[in-house]
Amino acid sequence: MSGIAMPRPDEAVLSRREEIVRALKEMVPGEGVIDTDIGMRVYETDGFNAYRQMPMVVVLPETVEQVSAVLRYCHENGVKVVPRGAGTSLSGGALPLGDGVLMSMMKFNKVLDIDAANRAVVAQPGVTNLGITRAVEHLGFYYAPDPSSQIACSIGGNIAENSGGVHSLKYGLTTNNVLGLEMVLITGEVIRLGGKHLDSEGYDLLALMTGSEGLLGVVTEVTVRILQKPETARAALVGFPSSEAGGQCVAEIIGAGIIPGGMEMMDELAINFAEDFVNVGYPREAGALLIVELDGPEAEVDHLLSEVEAIARRNGASSLRVSTSEEERLAFWAGRKSAFPAVGRISPDYLCMDGTIPRRALPQVLARMRELSEKHGLRCANVFHAGDGNLHPLILYDANKPGELERAEDFGADILRLCVEVGGVLTGEHGVGIEKRDLMPVMFSEDDLKQQQRVKCAFDPKQLLNPGKVFPELHRCAELGRMHVSKGQLPFPDIPRF
Amino acid sequence: MPDTFKPRTAEEARDVVRWAAAEREPLEIVGQASKRALGRPVQAGHVLDMSGLAGIELYEPEELVLTALPGTPIAEIEAALAAKNQELAFDPLDYGPLLGNPAGQGTLGGVIAANLAGSKRLKHGAARDHVLGMDAVSGRGEIFHSGGRVVKNVTGYDLPRALTGSWGTLAVATRITLKVLPRAQTEATFLLSGLGDAEAATAMTAAMGSSAEVSAAAHLPAAAAQDLAARGHTLSGPSTLLRLEGFGPSVDYRFEQLRALLGADRPVVRVEADASRALWRAVRDAEAFAGTDDLVWRLSVAPTAGAAVVAQLAGRFACKAFYDWSGGLVWLAVPGTDARAEAIRAAIAACGGGHATLVRAPAPLRSSIPVFQPQPAPLAALSARLKEQFDPHGILNPGRMTAGH
């Protein structure tokens, strides 16, 4: 394991392991508790597999009552809990703790209610993202957020990570598409937020829960908004001599009032890796490749595609194809969607980064990334959600070569610092987890982080849910609660008063 | 006579809050105070007037982002966006007419504090869905920064969204960053006449479930339609309105889609762009209920539940209703002095759940009955703990949302 330190295991809890396992087996009978090494092995890592850690015990509850009982027991006994969905996190959000219970929610796998009239689906958290769309596509509906792991990732995990996807510019992230939750607090209390109606009657706790990376509660039911499938979708595949030209084209498309369903960019290295892999006719000589997908009523799509074509030509497109069939549209996407496996074929290992930048900073960021690539002696291919500025640099390395993982991590950290420096953020959709935890101070001050941790204190004052993730330093809630304010005269004689 | 503090910078605002925290002196936080008659009346000896922190700091149309200080008039922001053919897609509701104030007042901070969204909330989301970043002063007198200026951001808890709609009870915003969107090139409204409430709900849900990309769907029963007709809108009898926005050819195409779906055996009227915009402003701002003394509620329920809730209530006491958000938002006017809070909330619970907010009532009534929907005990306790973490001495807008916070 490399440089990211996890909280020191609690020896007192570890010494009580047998008793804890026995208690869990009473709460979750049958095969719901796994305590053998061989059985727990599959849970030792997630999609961020450079890090591994065996949990103390794994529990797979099947009912809300079981979730509640387990959490209440852990709360009363000071035992840490790591919630887990499908385990596809790319930031180590579901990395177990050696002295913690790993709670897998994958037995919560049913779609409970399909309500087409209210355009809502109620599902258990272990249902996959794609499973929601599959459940409603016969009615002409789909669930919009589409992270690239959508075949495997769970909707509960999507809530935890506030997952995005290639369509988020037009259709939003998870937070914009979730209507309600049922969740269990670490105390075992069951709470419902939202429902099939809109907006919150009080504080928007749904907003806090979405993207909270398993630190605030365990989700046991999700209500999401579904949308009618667009009547049609067509894509343009445009090559540019440089990423500057491609970036300018993107800015002009949006400046013309067009919000494409998807808008993706790839750099030269990524274009060639993808083309080697799927061979769909990407222009290998291009410095940047742009896929612009327009969806909606046919009349609108045709109208806007002609505008996009004109904008692309004005910006010096070196090649331009517009899909004329569904097969062709999917072929345009095939290369982009296989970018990760394509890189995986060329390099033994790669790190997938996930910063977001203001779009106009793209040329500057790409140029700096080329310098960093030389500095660290590692190659880096770029795929980019061009519409919303979300970068996915793929850093190629070989874990079997001593020091390469560390160099790749340093390179990645440099890229994320660069994202923040140009006005962006550390993570657009993969989450902080353990991966970016220690970089949080690059983006947030001490006071900023303390205020976030106070949210944690409202939900989980003993900090038993997924500790060691997101925040670089664990402050005790009592310490965070202190106020350092001295009484005195009005300290601001010159502020206007009436 | 309460003191009013009018800071010019975030640091000055922080100093006022820090003093208030040390002295345990509650503050009422206002911009233009245009929404003072909304929510529970605040009990505070001092006013923190944020209208001095005003101005658009950053607006990059091609990046779809705008940063402004909280005291910036919302009208100024909308004008700046309109000049670049962009808009706030959440369509902030203007409470002016309903509350007996002029239209067009209010600040960005007020819109965000109250999470104000209009008819287009149905398609584009609420104000909170467009908030990307916020700097604020907590009740501890600490300035903190949250979120960012990019759309895709999952770095830490989503505080900017969570602070939206907290009515100034958690923190005082000092800078707000929003996602903005292109304004539709044109629009039209598909108008069906003569439908009963339940029939209208069915028509609206059918339209929302089609690929016609309806951006707003409202139904005005006869009385509400007549109220708007009296204000100069061309309506007669029950009117069901479906809003189509976008590029010209697309609007025309989708209009015909709706005609095929809903207009086969009914007369259909096309309301053209300017009249459509004016009509939707009147719907959004509940102008049908402006200028009366009725108590006014706003109910949020599942779209198919709206008509059922109203049917239950209409059988029990005199009231007038109209529907937005495809039937999921019910505006309800209750004459007299009894707000009927329990009956209204019981009907919502019986029809699948949701919440009701008393949006227009005399101050004594707003102090004595829960203006916002009461929460179950564990949720109310969690909300109270959150308040305590942000504002341990309860000095920010105390009593605005509940007797506790």
Coordinates of C-alpha atoms in Angstrom, one line a residue, chain B residues 96-231:
Chain B
G96 CA -44.3 40.9 -5.1
P97 CA -47.8 40.9 -6.6
L98 CA -49.1 38.2 -4.2
L99 CA -47.8 40.0 -1.1
G100 CA -49.0 43.4 -2.2
N101 CA -45.6 44.7 -3.1
P102 CA -44.5 46.0 -6.5
A103 CA -43.2 43.3 -9.0
G104 CA -39.5 43.1 -9.8
Q105 CA -38.1 43.6 -6.3
G106 CA -35.8 41.4 -4.3
T107 CA -32.2 40.3 -4.3
L108 CA -30.3 37.3 -5.4
G109 CA -29.7 36.5 -1.7
G110 CA -33.4 36.4 -1.1
V111 CA -34.1 34.2 -4.1
I112 CA -31.5 31.7 -2.9
A113 CA -32.5 31.9 0.8
A114 CA -36.1 31.0 -0.2
N115 CA -35.1 28.6 -3.0
L116 CA -37.6 30.5 -5.2
A117 CA -38.4 28.7 -8.5
G118 CA -41.3 29.2 -10.9
S119 CA -43.3 27.2 -13.4
K120 CA -40.2 26.0 -15.3
R121 CA -39.0 24.3 -12.1
L122 CA -40.8 21.3 -13.5
K123 CA -38.3 20.8 -16.3
H124 CA -35.2 22.8 -15.2
G125 CA -35.1 22.2 -11.4
A126 CA -35.3 24.5 -8.5
A127 CA -32.9 27.4 -7.6
R128 CA -30.8 24.9 -5.6
D129 CA -30.2 22.9 -8.8
H130 CA -28.5 25.9 -10.3
V131 CA -26.4 27.0 -7.3
L132 CA -22.7 26.0 -7.9
G133 CA -20.9 27.8 -5.1
M134 CA -21.4 30.0 -2.1
D135 CA -19.3 31.9 0.4
A136 CA -21.1 32.6 3.6
V137 CA -20.7 33.6 7.2
S138 CA -21.8 31.0 9.7
G139 CA -23.5 31.8 13.0
R140 CA -20.1 31.3 14.5
G141 CA -18.8 34.4 12.7
E142 CA -16.6 32.4 10.4
I143 CA -16.4 33.0 6.6
F144 CA -16.4 29.8 4.7
H145 CA -16.2 28.9 1.0
S146 CA -18.2 26.0 -0.5
G147 CA -18.7 24.5 -3.9
G148 CA -17.1 26.1 -6.9
R149 CA -17.8 27.7 -10.3
V150 CA -18.0 24.6 -12.4
V151 CA -21.1 22.5 -12.9
K152 CA -19.5 19.1 -12.2
N153 CA -18.1 19.2 -8.7
V154 CA -18.4 16.5 -5.9
T155 CA -15.6 17.8 -3.8
G156 CA -16.9 17.6 -0.2
Y157 CA -20.5 17.9 1.0
D158 CA -22.8 20.0 -1.3
L159 CA -23.1 22.9 1.1
P160 CA -24.2 25.5 -1.5
R161 CA -27.3 23.5 -2.4
A162 CA -28.0 22.6 1.2
L163 CA -27.8 26.3 2.2
T164 CA -30.3 27.2 -0.5
G165 CA -33.7 27.4 0.9
S166 CA -32.5 27.6 4.5
W167 CA -34.0 31.1 4.9
G168 CA -30.9 32.6 6.3
T169 CA -31.1 30.4 9.4
L170 CA -27.8 28.6 8.9
A171 CA -25.4 31.2 7.4
V172 CA -25.4 34.6 5.7
A173 CA -24.4 34.3 2.1
T174 CA -21.7 36.7 0.9
R175 CA -21.1 35.5 -2.6
I176 CA -23.2 33.2 -4.8
T177 CA -22.2 31.4 -8.0
L178 CA -25.0 30.2 -10.4
K179 CA -25.2 28.1 -13.4
V180 CA -27.1 30.0 -16.2
L181 CA -28.5 28.7 -19.4
P182 CA -29.4 29.9 -22.9
R183 CA -32.8 31.6 -23.2
A184 CA -35.1 29.9 -25.6
Q185 CA -35.2 31.5 -29.0
T186 CA -39.0 31.5 -28.9
E187 CA -42.0 29.9 -27.2
A188 CA -45.7 29.1 -27.5
T189 CA -48.3 27.8 -25.2
F190 CA -50.7 25.0 -26.1
L191 CA -54.0 25.9 -24.5
L192 CA -56.8 23.5 -23.9
S193 CA -60.1 24.8 -22.6
G194 CA -62.9 23.3 -20.6
L195 CA -61.2 20.5 -18.7
G196 CA -62.2 19.6 -15.2
D197 CA -59.3 19.4 -12.6
A198 CA -58.9 15.6 -12.8
E199 CA -59.1 15.6 -16.6
A200 CA -56.6 18.3 -16.8
A201 CA -54.2 16.4 -14.5
T202 CA -54.5 13.4 -16.9
A203 CA -53.8 15.7 -19.9
M204 CA -50.8 17.3 -18.2
T205 CA -49.2 14.0 -17.1
A206 CA -49.7 12.7 -20.7
A207 CA -47.9 15.7 -22.1
M208 CA -45.1 15.4 -19.5
G209 CA -44.7 11.8 -20.4
S210 CA -44.4 12.5 -24.1
S211 CA -41.3 13.6 -26.0
A212 CA -42.7 17.1 -26.6
E213 CA -40.4 18.5 -23.9
V214 CA -43.0 20.6 -22.2
S215 CA -41.2 23.1 -19.9
A216 CA -44.2 24.1 -17.8
A217 CA -47.7 22.7 -17.3
A218 CA -50.5 24.5 -15.4
H219 CA -54.2 24.2 -15.0
L220 CA -56.5 27.1 -14.1
P221 CA -60.0 26.1 -13.0
A222 CA -62.7 28.6 -14.1
A223 CA -62.4 31.0 -11.2
A224 CA -58.6 31.3 -11.4
A225 CA -58.8 31.7 -15.2
Q226 CA -61.4 34.4 -14.7
D227 CA -59.1 36.2 -12.2
L228 CA -56.4 36.2 -14.8
A229 CA -58.8 37.3 -17.6
A230 CA -59.6 40.3 -15.4
R231 CA -55.9 41.1 -15.5

